[in-house]
PDB file of C-alpha atoms in Angstrom:
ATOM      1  CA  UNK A  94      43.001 -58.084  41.454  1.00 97.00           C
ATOM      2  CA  UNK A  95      39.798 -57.816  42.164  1.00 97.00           C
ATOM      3  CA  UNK A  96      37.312 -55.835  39.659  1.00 98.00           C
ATOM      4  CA  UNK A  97      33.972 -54.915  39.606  1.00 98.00           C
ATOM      5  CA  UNK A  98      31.457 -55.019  36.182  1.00 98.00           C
ATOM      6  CA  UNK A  99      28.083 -52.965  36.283  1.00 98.00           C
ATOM      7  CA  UNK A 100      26.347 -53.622  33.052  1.00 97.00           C
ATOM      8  CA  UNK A 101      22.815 -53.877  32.586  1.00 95.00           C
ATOM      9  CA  UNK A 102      23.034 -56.268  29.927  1.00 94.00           C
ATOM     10  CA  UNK A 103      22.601 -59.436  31.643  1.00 95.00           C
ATOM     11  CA  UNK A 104      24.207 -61.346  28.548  1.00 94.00           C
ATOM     12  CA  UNK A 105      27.209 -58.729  27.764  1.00 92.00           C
ATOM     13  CA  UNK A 106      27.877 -58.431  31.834  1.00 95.00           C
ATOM     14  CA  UNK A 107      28.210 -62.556  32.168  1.00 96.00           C
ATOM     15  CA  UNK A 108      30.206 -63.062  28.946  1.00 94.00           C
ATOM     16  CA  UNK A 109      32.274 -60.299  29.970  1.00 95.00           C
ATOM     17  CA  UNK A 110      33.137 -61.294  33.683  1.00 96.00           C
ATOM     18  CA  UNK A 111      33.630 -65.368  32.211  1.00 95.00           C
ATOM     19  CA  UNK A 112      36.173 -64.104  30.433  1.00 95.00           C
ATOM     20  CA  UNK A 113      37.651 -61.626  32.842  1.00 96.00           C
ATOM     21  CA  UNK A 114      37.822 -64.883  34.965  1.00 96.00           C
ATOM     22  CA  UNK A 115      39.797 -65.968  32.804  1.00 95.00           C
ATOM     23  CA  UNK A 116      42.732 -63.920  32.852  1.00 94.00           C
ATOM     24  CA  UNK A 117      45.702 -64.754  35.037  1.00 92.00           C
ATOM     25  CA  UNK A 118      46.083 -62.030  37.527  1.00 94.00           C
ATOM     26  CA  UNK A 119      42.574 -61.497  38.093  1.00 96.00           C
ATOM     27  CA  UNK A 120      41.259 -63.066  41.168  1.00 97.00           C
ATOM     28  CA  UNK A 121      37.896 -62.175  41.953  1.00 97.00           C
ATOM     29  CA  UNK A 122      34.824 -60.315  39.170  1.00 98.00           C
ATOM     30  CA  UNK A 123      31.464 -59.195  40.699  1.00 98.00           C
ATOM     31  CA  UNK A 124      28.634 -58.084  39.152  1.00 97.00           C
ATOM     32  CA  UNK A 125      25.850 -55.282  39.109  1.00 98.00           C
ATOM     33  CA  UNK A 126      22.794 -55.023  37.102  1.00 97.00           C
ATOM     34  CA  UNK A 127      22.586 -51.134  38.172  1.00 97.00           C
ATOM     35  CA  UNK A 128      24.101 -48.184  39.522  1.00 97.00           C
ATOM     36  CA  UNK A 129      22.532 -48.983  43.382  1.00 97.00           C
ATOM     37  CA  UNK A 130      23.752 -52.337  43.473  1.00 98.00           C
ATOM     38  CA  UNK A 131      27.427 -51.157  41.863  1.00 98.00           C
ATOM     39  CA  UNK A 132      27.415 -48.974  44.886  1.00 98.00           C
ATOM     40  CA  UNK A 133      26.257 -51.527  47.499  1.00 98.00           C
ATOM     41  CA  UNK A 134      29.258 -54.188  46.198  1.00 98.00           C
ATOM     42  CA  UNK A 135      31.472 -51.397  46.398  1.00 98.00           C
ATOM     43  CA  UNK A 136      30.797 -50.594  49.840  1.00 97.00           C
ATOM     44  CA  UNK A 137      31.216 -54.267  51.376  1.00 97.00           C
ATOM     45  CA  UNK A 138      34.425 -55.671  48.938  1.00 97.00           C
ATOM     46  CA  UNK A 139      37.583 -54.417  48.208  1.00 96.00           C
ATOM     47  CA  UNK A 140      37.641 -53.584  44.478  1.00 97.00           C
ATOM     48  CA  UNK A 141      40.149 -52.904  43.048  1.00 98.00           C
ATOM     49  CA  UNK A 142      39.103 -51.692  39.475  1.00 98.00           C
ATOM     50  CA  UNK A 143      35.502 -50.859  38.366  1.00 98.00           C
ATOM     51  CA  UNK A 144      33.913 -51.325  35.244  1.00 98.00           C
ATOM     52  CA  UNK A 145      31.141 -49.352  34.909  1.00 98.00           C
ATOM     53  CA  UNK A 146      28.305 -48.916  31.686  1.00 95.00           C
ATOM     54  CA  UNK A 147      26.927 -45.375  31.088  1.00 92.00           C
ATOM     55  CA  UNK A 148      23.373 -45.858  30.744  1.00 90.00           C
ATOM     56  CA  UNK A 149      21.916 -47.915  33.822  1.00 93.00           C
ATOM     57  CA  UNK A 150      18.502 -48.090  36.049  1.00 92.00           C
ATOM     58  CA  UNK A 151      18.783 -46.526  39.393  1.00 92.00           C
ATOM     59  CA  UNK A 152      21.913 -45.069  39.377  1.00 94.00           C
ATOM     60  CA  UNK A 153      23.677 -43.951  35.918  1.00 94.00           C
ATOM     61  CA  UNK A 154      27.920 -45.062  35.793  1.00 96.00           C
ATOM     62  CA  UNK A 155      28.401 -41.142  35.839  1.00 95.00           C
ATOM     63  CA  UNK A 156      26.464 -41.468  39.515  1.00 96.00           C
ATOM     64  CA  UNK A 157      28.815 -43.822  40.588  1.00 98.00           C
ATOM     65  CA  UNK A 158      31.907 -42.393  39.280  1.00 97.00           C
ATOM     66  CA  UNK A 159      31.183 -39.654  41.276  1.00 96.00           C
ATOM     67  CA  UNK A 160      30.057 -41.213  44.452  1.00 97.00           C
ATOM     68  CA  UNK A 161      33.255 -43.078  43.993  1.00 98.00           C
ATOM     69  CA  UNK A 162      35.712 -40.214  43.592  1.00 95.00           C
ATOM     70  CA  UNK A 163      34.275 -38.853  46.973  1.00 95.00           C
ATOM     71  CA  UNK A 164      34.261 -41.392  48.866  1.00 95.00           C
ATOM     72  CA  UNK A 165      37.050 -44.478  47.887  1.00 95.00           C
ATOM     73  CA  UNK A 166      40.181 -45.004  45.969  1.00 94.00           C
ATOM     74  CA  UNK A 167      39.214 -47.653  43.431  1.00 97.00           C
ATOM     75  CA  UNK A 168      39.608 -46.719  40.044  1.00 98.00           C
ATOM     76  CA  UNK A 169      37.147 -46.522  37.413  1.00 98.00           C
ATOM     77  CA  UNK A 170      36.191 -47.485  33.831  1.00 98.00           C
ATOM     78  CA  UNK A 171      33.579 -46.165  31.880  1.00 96.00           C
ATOM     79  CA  UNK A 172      32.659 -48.661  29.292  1.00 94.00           C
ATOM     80  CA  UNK A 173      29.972 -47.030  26.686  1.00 89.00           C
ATOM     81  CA  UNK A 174      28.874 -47.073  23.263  1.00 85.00           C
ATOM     82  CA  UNK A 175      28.407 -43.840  23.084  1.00 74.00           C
ATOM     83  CA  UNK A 176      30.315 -40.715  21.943  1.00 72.00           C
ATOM     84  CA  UNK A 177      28.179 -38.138  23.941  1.00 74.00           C
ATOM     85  CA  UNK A 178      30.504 -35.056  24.613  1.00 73.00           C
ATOM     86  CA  UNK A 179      28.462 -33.818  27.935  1.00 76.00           C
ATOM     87  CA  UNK A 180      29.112 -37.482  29.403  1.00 84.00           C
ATOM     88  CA  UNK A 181      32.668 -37.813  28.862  1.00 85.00           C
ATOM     89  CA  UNK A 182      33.312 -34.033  29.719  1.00 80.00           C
ATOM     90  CA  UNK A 183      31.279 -34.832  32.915  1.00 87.00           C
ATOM     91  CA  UNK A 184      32.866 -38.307  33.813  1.00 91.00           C
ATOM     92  CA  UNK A 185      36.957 -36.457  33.328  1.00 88.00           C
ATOM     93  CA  UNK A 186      35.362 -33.736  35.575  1.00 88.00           C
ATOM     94  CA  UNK A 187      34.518 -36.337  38.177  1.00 93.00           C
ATOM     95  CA  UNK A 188      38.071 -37.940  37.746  1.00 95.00           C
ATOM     96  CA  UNK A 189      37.314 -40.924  35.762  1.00 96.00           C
ATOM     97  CA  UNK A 190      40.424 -43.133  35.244  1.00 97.00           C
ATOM     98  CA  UNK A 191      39.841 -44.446  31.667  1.00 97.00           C
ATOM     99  CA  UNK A 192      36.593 -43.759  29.328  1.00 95.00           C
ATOM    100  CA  UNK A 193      36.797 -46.270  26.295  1.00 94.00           C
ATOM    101  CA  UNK A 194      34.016 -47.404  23.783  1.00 89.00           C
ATOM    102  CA  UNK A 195      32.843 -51.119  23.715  1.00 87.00           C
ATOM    103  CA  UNK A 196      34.033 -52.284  20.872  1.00 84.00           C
ATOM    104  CA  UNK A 197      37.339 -53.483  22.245  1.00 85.00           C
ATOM    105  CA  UNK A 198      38.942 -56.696  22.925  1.00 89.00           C
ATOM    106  CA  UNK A 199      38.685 -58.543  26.558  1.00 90.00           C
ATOM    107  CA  UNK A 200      42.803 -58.024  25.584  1.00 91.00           C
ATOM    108  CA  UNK A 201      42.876 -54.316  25.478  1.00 93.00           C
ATOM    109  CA  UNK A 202      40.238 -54.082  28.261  1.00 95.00           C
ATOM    110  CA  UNK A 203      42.936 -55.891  30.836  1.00 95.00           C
ATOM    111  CA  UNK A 204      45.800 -53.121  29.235  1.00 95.00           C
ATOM    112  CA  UNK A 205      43.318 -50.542  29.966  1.00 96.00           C
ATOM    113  CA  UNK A 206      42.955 -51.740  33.132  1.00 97.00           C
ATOM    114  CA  UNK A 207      47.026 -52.231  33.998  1.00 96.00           C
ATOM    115  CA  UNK A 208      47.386 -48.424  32.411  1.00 96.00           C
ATOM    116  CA  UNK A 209      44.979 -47.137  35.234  1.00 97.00           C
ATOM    117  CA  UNK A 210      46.648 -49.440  38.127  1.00 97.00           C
ATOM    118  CA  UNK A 211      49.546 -47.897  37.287  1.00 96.00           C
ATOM    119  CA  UNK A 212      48.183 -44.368  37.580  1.00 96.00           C
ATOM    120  CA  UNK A 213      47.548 -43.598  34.174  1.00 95.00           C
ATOM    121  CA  UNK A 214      44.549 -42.146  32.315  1.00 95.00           C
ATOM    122  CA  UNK A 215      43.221 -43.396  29.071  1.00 94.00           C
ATOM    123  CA  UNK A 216      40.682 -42.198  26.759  1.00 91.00           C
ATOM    124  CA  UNK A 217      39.110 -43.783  23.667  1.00 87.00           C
ATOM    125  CA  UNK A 218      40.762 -41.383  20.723  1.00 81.00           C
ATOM    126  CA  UNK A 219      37.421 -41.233  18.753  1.00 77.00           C
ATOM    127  CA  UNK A 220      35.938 -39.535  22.033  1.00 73.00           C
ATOM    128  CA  UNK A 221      38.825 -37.067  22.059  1.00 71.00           C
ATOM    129  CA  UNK A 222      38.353 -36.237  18.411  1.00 67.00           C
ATOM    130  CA  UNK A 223      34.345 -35.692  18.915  1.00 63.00           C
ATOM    131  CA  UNK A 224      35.349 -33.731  21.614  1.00 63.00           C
ATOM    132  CA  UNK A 225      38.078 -31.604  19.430  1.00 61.00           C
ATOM    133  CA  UNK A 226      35.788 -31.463  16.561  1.00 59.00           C
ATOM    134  CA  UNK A 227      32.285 -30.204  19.167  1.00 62.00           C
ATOM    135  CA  UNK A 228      32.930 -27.998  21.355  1.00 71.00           C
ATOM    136  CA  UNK A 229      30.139 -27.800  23.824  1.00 81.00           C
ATOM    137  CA  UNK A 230      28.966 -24.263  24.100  1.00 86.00           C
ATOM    138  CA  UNK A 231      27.060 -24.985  27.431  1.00 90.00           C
ATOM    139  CA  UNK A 232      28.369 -24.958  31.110  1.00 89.00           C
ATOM    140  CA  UNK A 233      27.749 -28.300  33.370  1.00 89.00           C
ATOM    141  CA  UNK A 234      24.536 -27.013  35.120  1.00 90.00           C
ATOM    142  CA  UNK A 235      23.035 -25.854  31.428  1.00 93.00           C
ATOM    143  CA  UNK A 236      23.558 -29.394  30.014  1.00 93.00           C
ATOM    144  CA  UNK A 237      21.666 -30.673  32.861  1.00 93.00           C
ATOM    145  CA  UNK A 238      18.754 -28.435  32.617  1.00 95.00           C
ATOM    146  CA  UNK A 239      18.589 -28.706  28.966  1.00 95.00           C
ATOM    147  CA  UNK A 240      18.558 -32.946  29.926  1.00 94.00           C
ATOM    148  CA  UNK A 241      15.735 -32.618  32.183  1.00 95.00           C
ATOM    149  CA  UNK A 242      14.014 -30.103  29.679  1.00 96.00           C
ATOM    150  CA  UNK A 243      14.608 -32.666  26.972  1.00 95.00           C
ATOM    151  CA  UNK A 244      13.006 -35.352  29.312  1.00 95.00           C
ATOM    152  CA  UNK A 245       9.422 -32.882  29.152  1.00 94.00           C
ATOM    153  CA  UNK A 246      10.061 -31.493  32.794  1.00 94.00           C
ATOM    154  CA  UNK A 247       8.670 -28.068  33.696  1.00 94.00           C
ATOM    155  CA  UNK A 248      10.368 -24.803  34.161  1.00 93.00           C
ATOM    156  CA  UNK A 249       8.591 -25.656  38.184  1.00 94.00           C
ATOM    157  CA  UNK A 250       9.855 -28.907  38.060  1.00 95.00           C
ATOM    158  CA  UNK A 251      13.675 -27.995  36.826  1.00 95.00           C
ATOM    159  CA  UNK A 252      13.475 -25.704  39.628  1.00 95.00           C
ATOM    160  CA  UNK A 253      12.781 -27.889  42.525  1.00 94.00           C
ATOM    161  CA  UNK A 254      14.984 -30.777  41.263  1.00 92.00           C
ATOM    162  CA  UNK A 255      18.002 -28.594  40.766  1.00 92.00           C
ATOM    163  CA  UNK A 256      17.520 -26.536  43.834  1.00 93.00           C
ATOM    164  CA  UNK A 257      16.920 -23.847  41.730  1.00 93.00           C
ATOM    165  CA  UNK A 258      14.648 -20.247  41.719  1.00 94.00           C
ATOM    166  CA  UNK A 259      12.082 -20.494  38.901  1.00 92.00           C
ATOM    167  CA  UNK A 260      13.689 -16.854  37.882  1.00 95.00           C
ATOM    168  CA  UNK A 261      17.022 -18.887  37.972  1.00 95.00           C
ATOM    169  CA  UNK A 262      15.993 -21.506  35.425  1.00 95.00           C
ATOM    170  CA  UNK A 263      14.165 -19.434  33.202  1.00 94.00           C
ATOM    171  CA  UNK A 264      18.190 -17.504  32.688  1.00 94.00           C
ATOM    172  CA  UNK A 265      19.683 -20.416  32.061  1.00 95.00           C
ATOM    173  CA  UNK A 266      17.136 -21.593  29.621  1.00 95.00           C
ATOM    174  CA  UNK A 267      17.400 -18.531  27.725  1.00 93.00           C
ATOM    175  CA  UNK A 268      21.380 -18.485  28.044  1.00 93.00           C
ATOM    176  CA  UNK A 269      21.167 -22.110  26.396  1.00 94.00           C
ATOM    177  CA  UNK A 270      18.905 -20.519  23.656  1.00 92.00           C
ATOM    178  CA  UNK A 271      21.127 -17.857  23.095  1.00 88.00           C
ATOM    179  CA  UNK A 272      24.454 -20.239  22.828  1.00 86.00           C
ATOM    180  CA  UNK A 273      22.809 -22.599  20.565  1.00 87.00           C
ATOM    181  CA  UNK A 274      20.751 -19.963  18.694  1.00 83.00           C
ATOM    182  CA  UNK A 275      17.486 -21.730  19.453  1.00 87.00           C
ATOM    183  CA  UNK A 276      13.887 -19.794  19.432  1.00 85.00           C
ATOM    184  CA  UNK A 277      12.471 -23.401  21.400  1.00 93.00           C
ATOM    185  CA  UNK A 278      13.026 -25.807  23.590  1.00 94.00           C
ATOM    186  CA  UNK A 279      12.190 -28.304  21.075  1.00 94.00           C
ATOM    187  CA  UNK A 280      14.822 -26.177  18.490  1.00 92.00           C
ATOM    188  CA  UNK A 281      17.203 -26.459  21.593  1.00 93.00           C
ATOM    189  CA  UNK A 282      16.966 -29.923  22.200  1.00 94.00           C
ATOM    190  CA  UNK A 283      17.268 -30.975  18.569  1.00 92.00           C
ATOM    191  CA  UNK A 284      20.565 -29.130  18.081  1.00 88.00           C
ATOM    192  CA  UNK A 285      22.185 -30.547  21.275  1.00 89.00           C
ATOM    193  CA  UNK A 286      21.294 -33.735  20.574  1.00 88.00           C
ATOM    194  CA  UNK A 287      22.602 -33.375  16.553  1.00 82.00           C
ATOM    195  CA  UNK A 288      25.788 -32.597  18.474  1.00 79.00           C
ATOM    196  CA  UNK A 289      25.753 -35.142  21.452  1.00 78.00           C
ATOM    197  CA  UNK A 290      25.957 -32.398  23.655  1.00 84.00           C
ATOM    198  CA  UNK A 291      23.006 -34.139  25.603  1.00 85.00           C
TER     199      UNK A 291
END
């Protein structure tokens, strides 16, 4: 098989692909150091299985999930360290095939990897207990906003990246005060993230 590792870690991606290498039925690993070049190797090799980091330059794993599930068949694992509800809720939206936390073995990797060949999901079961335990009062489009609010954009500047009316945003900034009982944005922000809702 032929897999794919975006990570960028320089040291964690090359110790991880060595010993990828390593194991019998794998044939070929290439590497990424972002989400643009992920999506470049993609588009000239065969891959079979990706392995794809959360947090990247360029392009985030979530971004190439999703450019993935629209456009090829390979299937995809999201690799992360963290236990942020509005990620994982937005990677099983996009169709991810497995979404497991790093500190695993090269040994359950590869079974992670057979379980989604053969079809299967998988999901790390502390995510699906943080997920069971938080549930995220906010709808897809509010956790972005409330990102991009948390990042110190403007209500004008929300607007134009999302596509959005300024009217529009200032709704669904209010709804998001209203669900999390916020008077702020900074209030807002600081309960999300106490949740890893953002």
């Amino acid at each position: 098989m032929k897999l794919l590792v975006a990570e960028d870690q320089s040291m964690l991606r090359d110790a991880l692909c060595q010993l990828l290498l390593m194991e019998e039925d794998v044939e070929a690993v290439f590497q990424a150091s972002n989400g643009l070049e992920a999506i470049s190797v993609l588009e000239k090799e065969a891959i079979d299985v990706a392995i794809l980091d959360v947090e990247m330059p360029h392009k985030t794993g979530l971004d190439v999930l999703e450019w993935v599930k629209t456009y090829q068949k390979t299937k995809v694992i999201i690799v992360t360290t963290f236990k942020r509800v509005g990620y994982f809720q937005r990677a099983v939206k996009a169709g991810v095939d497995a979404y497991v936390l790093k500190d695993r073995s090269i040994s359950e990797l590869m079974g992670t990897i057979h379980t989604v060949l053969a079809g299967k999901k998988e999901y790390s079961p502390e995510l699906m207990e943080t997920i069971l335990s938080h549930d995220n009062p906010l709808s897809p489009q509010e956790i972005t906003l409330l990102q991009h609010i948390a990042q110190g954009k403007s209500s004008k500047e929300i607007a134009e990246l999302l596509f959005l009316s300024p009217g529009t945003v200032r709704n669904y900034t209010s709804s998001i005060f209203n669900k999390l009982g916020a008077s702020n944005r900074v209030e807002a922000i600081t309960i999300a993230q106490k949740h890893d809702w953002i």
